[in-house]
Structures are given as structure tokens and as C-alpha cells.
Short mmCIF file of N, CA and C in Angstrom, two decimals:
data_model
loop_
_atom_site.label_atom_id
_atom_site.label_comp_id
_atom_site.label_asym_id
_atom_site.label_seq_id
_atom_site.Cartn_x
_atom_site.Cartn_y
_atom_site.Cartn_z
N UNK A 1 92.90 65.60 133.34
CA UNK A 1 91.90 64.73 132.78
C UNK A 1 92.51 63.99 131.61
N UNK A 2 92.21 62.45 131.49
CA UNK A 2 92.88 61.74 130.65
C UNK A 2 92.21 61.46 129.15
N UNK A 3 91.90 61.55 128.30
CA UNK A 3 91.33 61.33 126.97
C UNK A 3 90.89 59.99 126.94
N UNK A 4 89.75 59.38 126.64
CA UNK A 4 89.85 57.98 126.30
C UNK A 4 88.35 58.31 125.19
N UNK A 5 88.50 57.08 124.75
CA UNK A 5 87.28 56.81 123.45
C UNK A 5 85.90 57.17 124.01
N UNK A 6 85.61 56.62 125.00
CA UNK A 6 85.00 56.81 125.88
C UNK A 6 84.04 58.19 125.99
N UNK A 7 85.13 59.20 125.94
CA UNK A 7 84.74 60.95 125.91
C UNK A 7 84.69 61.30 124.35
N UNK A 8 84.59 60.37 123.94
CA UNK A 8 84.76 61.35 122.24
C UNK A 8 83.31 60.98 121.89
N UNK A 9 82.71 62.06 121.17
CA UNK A 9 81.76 62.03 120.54
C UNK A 9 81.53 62.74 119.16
N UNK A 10 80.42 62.21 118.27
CA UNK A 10 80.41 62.56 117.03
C UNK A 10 79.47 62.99 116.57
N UNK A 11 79.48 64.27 115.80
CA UNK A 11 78.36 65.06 115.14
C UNK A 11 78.47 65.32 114.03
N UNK A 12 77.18 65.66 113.01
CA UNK A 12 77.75 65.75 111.73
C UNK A 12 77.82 67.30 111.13
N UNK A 13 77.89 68.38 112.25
CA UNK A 13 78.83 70.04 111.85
C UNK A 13 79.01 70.01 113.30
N UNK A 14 80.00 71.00 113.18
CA UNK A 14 80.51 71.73 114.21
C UNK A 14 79.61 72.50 115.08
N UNK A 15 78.69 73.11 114.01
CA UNK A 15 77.63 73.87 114.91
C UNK A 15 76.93 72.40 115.71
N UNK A 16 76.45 71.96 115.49
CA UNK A 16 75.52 70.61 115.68
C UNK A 16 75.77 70.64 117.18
N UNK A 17 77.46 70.36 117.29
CA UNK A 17 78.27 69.91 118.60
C UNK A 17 78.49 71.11 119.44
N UNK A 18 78.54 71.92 118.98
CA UNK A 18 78.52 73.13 120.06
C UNK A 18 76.83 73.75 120.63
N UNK A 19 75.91 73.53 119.89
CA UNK A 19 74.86 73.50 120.45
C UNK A 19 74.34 72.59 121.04
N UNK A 20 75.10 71.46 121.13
CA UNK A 20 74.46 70.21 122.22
C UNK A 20 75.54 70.41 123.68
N UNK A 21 76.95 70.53 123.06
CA UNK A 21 77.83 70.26 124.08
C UNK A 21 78.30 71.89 125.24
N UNK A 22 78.39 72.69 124.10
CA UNK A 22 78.30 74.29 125.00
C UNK A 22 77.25 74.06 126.47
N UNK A 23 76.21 73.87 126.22
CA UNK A 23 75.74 74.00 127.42
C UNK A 23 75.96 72.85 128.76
N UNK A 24 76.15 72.30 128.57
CA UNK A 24 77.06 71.29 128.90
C UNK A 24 77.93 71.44 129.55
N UNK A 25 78.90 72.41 128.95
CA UNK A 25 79.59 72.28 129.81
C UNK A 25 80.61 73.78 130.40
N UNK A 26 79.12 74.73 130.02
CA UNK A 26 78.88 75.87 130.79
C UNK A 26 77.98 76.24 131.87
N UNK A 27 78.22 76.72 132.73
CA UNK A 27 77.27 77.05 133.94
C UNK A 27 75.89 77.68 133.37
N UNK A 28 74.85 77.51 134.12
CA UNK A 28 73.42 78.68 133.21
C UNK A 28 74.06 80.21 134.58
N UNK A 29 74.12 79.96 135.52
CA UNK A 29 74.29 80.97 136.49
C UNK A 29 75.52 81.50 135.98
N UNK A 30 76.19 81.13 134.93
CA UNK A 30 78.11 81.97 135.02
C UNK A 30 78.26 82.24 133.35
N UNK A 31 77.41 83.54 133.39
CA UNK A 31 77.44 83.45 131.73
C UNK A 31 78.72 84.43 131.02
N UNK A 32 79.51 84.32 131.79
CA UNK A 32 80.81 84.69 131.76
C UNK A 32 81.91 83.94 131.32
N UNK A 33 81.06 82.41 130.93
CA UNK A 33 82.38 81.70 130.01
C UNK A 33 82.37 81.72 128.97
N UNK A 34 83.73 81.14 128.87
CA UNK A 34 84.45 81.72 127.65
C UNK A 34 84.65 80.39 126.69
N UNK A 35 85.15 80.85 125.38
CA UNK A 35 84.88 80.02 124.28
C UNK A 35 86.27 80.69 123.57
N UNK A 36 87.30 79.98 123.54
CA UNK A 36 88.66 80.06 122.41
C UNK A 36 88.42 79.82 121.07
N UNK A 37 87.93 80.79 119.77
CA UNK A 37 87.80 80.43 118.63
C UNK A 37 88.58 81.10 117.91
N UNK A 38 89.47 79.99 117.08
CA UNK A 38 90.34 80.23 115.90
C UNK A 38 89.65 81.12 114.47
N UNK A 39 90.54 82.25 113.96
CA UNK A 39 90.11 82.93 113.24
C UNK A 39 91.46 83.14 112.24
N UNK A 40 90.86 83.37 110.96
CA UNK A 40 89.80 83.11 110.06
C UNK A 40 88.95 81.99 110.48
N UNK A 41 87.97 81.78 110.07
CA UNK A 41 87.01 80.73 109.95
C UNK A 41 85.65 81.09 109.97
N UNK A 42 84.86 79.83 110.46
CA UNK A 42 83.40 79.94 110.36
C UNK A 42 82.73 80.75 111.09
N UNK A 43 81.92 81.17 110.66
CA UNK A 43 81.15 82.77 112.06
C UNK A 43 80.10 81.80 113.10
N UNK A 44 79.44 80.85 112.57
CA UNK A 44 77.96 80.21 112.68
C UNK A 44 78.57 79.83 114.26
N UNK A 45 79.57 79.15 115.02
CA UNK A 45 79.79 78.62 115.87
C UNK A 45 79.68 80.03 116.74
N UNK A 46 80.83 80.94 116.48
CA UNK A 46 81.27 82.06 117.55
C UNK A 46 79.55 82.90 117.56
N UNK A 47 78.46 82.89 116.86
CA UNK A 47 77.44 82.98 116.97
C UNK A 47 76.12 82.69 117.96
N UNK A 48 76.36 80.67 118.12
CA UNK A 48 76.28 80.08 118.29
C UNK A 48 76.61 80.54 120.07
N UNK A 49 77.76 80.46 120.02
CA UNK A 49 78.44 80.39 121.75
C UNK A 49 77.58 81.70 122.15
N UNK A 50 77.54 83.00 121.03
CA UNK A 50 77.33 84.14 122.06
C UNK A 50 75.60 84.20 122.36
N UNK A 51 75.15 83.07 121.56
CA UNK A 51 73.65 83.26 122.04
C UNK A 51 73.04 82.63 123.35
N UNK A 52 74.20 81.92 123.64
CA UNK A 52 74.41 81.49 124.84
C UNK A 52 74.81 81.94 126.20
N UNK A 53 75.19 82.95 125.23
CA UNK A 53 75.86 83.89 126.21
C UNK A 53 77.33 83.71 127.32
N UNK A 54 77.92 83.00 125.50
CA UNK A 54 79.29 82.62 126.05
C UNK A 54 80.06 83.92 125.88
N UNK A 55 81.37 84.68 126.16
CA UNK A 55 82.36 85.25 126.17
C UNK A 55 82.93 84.46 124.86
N UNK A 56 83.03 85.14 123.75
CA UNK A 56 83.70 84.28 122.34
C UNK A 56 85.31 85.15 122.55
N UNK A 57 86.55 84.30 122.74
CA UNK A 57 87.62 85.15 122.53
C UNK A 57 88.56 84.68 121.66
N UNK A 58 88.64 85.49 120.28
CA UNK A 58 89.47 85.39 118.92
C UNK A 58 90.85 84.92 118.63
N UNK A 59 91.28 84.34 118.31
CA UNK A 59 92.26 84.26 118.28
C UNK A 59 93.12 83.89 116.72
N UNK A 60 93.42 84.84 116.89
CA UNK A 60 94.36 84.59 115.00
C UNK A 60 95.22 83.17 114.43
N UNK A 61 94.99 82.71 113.73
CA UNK A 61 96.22 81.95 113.20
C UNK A 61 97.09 83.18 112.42
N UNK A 62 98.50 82.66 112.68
CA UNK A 62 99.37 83.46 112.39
C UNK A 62 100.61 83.09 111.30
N UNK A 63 100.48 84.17 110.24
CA UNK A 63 100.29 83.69 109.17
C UNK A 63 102.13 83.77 109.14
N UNK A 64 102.93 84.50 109.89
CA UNK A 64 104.33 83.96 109.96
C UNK A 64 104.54 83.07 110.58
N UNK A 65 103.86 82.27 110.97
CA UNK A 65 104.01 80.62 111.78
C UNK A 65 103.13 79.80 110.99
N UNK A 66 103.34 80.27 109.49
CA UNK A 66 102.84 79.04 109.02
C UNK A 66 101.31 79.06 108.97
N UNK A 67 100.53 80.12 109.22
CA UNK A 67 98.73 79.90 109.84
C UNK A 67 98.90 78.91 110.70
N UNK A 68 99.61 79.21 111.63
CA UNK A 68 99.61 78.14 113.21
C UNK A 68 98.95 79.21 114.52
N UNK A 69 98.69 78.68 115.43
CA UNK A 69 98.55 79.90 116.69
C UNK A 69 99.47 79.95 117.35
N UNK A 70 99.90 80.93 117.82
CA UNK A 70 101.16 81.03 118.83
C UNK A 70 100.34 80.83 119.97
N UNK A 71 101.17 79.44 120.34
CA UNK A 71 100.58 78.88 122.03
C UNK A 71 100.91 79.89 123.06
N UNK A 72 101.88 80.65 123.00
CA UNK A 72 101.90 81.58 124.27
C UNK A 72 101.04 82.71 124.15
N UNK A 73 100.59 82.87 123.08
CA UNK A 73 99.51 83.62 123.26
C UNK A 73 97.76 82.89 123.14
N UNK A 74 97.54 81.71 123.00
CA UNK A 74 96.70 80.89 123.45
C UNK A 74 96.28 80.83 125.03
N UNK A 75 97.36 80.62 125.79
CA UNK A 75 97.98 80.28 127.09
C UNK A 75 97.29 81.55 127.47
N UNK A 76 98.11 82.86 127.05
CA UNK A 76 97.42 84.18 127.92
C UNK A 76 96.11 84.46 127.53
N UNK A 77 95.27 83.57 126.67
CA UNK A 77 93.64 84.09 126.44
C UNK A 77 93.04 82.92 127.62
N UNK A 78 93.74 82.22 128.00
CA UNK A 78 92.86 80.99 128.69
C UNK A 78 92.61 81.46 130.07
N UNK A 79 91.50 81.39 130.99
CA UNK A 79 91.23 81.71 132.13
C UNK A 79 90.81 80.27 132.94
N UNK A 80 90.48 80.82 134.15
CA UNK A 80 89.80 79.62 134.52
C UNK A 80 88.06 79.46 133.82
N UNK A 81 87.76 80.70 133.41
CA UNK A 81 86.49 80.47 132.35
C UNK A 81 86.11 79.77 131.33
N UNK A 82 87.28 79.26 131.08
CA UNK A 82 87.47 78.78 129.38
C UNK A 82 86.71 77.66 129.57
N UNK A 83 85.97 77.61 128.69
CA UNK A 83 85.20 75.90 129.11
C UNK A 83 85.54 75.43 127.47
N UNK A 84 85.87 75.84 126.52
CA UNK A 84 85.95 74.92 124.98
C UNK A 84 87.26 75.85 124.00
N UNK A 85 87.58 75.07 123.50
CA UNK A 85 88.42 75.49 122.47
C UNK A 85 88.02 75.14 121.51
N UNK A 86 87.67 75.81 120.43
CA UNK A 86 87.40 75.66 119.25
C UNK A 86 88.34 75.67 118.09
N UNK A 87 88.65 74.58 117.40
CA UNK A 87 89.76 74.51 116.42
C UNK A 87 89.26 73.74 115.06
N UNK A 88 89.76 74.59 113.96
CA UNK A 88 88.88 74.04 112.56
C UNK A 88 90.50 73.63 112.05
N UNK A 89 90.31 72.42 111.55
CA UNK A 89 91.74 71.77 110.91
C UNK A 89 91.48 70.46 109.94
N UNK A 90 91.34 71.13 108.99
CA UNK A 90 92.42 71.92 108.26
C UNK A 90 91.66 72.97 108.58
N UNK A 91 92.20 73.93 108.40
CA UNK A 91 91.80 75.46 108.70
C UNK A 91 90.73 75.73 107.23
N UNK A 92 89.76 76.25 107.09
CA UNK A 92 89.33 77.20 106.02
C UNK A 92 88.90 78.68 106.54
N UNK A 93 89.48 79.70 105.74
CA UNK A 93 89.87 79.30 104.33
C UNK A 93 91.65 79.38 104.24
N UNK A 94 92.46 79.15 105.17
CA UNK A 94 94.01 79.26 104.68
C UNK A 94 94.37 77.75 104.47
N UNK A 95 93.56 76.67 104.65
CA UNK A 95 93.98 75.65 104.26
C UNK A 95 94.89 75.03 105.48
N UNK A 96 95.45 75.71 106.26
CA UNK A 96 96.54 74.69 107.16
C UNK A 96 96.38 73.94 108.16
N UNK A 97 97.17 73.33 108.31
CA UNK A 97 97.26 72.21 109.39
C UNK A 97 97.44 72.25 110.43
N UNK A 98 97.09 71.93 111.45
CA UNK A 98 97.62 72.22 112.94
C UNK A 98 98.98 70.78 113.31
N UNK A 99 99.48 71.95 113.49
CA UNK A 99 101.11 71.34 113.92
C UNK A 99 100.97 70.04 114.62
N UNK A 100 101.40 68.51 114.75
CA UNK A 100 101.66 67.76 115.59
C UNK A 100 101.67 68.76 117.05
N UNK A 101 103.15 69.60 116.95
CA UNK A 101 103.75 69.90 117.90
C UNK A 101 102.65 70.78 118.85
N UNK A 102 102.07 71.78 117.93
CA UNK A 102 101.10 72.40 118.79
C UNK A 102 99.69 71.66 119.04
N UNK A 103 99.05 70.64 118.04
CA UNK A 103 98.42 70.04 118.41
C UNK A 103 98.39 69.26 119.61
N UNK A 104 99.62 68.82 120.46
CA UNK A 104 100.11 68.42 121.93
C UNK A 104 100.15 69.28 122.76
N UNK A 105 100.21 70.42 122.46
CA UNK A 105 100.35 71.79 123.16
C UNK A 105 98.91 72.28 123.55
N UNK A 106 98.21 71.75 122.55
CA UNK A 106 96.30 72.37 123.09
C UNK A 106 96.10 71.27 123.60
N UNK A 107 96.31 70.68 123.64
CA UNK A 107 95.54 68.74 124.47
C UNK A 107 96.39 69.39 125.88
N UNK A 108 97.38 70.06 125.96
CA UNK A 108 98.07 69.64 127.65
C UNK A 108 97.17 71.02 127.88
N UNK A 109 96.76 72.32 127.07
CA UNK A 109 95.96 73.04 127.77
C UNK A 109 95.34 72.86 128.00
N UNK A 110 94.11 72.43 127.42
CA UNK A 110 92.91 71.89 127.99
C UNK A 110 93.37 71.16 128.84
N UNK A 111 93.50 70.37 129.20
CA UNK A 111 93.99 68.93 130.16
C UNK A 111 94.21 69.77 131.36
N UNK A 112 94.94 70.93 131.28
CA UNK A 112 95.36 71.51 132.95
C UNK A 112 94.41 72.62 133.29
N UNK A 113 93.33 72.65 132.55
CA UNK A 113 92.45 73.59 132.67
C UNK A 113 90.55 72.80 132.79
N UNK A 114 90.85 71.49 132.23
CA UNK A 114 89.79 70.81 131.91
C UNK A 114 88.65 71.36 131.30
N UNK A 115 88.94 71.52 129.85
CA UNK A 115 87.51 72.44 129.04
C UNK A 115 87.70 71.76 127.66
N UNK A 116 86.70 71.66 127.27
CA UNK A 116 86.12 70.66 125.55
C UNK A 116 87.62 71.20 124.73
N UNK A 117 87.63 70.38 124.21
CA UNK A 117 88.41 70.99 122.66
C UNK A 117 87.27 70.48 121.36
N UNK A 118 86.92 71.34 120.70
CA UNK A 118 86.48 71.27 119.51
C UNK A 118 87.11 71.48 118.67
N UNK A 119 87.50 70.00 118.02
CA UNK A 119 88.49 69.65 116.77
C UNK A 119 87.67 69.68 115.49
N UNK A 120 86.71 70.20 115.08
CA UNK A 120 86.00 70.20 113.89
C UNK A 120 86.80 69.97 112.91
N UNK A 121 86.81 68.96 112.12
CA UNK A 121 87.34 68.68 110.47
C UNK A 121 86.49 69.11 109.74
N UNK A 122 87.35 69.16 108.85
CA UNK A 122 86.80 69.85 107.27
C UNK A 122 86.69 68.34 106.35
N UNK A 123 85.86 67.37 106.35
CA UNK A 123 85.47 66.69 105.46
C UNK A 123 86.58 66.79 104.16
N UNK A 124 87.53 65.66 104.57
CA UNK A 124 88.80 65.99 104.02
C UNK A 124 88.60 65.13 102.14
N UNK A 125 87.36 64.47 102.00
CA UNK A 125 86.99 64.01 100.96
C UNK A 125 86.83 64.82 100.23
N UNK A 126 85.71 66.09 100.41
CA UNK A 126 84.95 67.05 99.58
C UNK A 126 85.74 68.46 99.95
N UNK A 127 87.18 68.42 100.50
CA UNK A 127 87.67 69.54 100.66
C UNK A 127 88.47 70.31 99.97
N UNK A 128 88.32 71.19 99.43
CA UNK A 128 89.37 72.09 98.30
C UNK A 128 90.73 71.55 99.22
N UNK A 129 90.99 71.35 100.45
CA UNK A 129 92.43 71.46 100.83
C UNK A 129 92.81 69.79 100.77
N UNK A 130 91.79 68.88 100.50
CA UNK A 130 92.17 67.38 100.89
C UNK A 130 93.76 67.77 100.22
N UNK A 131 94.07 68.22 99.01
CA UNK A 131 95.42 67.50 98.64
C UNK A 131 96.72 67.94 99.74
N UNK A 132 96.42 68.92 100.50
CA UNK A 132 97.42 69.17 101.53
C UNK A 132 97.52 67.93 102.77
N UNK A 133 96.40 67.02 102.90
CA UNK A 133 96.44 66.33 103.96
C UNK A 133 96.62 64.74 103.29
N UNK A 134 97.56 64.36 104.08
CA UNK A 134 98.12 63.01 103.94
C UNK A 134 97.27 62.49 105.06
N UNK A 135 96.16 61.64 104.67
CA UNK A 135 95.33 61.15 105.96
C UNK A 135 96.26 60.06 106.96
N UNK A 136 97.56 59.89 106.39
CA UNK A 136 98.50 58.34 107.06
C UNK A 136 99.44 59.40 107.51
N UNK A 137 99.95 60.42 107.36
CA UNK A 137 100.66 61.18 108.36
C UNK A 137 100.55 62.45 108.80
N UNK A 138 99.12 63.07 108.85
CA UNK A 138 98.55 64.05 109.16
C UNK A 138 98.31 63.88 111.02
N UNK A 139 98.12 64.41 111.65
CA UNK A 139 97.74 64.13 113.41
C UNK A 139 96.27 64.33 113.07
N UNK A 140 95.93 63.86 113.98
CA UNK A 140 94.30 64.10 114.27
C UNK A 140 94.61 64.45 115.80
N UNK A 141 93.24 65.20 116.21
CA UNK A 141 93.35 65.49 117.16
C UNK A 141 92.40 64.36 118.56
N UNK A 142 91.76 63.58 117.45
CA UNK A 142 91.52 62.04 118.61
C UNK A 142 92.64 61.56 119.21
N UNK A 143 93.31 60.82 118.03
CA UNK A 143 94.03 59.96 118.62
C UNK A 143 95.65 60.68 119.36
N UNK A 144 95.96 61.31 119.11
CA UNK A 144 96.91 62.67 119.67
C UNK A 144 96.65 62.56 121.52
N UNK A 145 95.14 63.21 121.21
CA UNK A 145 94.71 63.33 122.83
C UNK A 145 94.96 61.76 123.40
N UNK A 146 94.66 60.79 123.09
CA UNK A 146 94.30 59.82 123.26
C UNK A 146 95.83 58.88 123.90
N UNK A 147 96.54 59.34 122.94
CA UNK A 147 98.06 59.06 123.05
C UNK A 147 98.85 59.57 124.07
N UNK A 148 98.25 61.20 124.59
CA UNK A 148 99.06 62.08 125.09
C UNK A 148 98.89 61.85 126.97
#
């Protein structure tokens, strides 16, 4: 599946978008899907999915890679269940960034699996971490997908 402007849509929290789009684009008969959420972070979403009666499955940023996720272990949480990935970037509360490199690395998973990515930003204006993000050479994960 190819990214275009087209598929992007905008909400103003994360929860907002996972309670409109989760069902969406989970079965009501297959309440056995699954939901990839990055941890540390916000509880309200992985909440959110399980009242739905999504499968929420954790996944660490790892703090000798930088608070990055190790994609091969991304890769082995993904099923054909997976319907969303959930990703907070900048991360709170470790503040980090998601890699260019792995940021291309979750766009080709999803893509060969076809399931949401939820790129939630942290309101990089009002953010304790804005000074880590260079908004002119930071990736986003729009235009990334969009590119890729």
C-alpha cells in the first residue's frame, strides 16, 4: 500500500484518533487484533485499544539504541493481526527521536502488512523536548511515508 495525502488524517490527541480510527480498521467479529504500542509512554491509548478489545502488545524503546526500538524485534511482535502501530515521537517521557533510518523501517512494515501507523507528535511548540527537535531536519513520519 502506497502513502499519499490523500490517507492522512488529522486529530487533535492521539486518543481522539484511535477512538475514531481503531475501529476502523479492526474487525467487530476478530477481537483478536492487535495494536503495537511503544513504551514508556501514554497509558490512555493502550486503554483505549483494550476497551475495544484490541490485543495491546508492548514494546520497549531501548535505551542502548539510543531509546530507539529494535526493528527485529518489532518484526517478531507483528502478526497478520496487527492492524496499528502506535508511535509517540518525540517520545515522552525519554524525549527521543525516531531514527530516519528506523522511521523507513516501520513505513515498509506496515506497508507489507497493511495496518495504520499512529505517528502521534508531541506538540513540539509546548514541549519540554522541542529543543531536541530541529523541525528543518528532524523526519516526520508524513512525509517519510509519503516519500518511501
Amino acid at each position: 500500500m502506497k502513502l499519499s495525502e490523500a490517507a492522512l488524517y488529522s486529530f487533535v490527541s492521539a486518543a481522539l484518533a484511535v477512538i475514531v480510527i481503531l475501529p476502523a480498521a479492526t474487525e467487530a467479529d476478530a477481537p483478536d487484533d492487535e495494536l503495537i504500542y511503544m513504551v514508556p509512554n501514554y497509558l490512555q491509548i493502550r486503554g483505549i485499544a483494550r476497551s475495544f478489545g484490541v490485543l495491546v502488545k508492548e514494546l520497549p524503546l531501548q535505551e542502548e539504541l539510543g531509546w530507539q526500538w529494535d526493528i527485529d524485534e518489532l518484526r517478531s511482535r507483528i502478526s497478520k493481526k496487527t492492524k496499528m502501530i502506535a508511535v509517540c515521537h518525540p517520545n515522552n517521557p525519554t524525549g527521543s527521536i525516531v531514527s530516519v533510518d528506523n522511521m523507513r523501517r516501520i513505513i515498509d512494515i506496515a506497508s507489507e502488512i497493511d495496518c495504520w501507523i499512529l505517528p502521534y507528535l508531541i506538540n513540539i511548540k509546548d514541549n519540554r523536548y522541542h529543543h531536541k527537535v530541529d523541525e528543518k531536519k528532524s523526519a516526520n513520519f508524513v512525509p517519510t511515508a509519503i516519500a518511501t
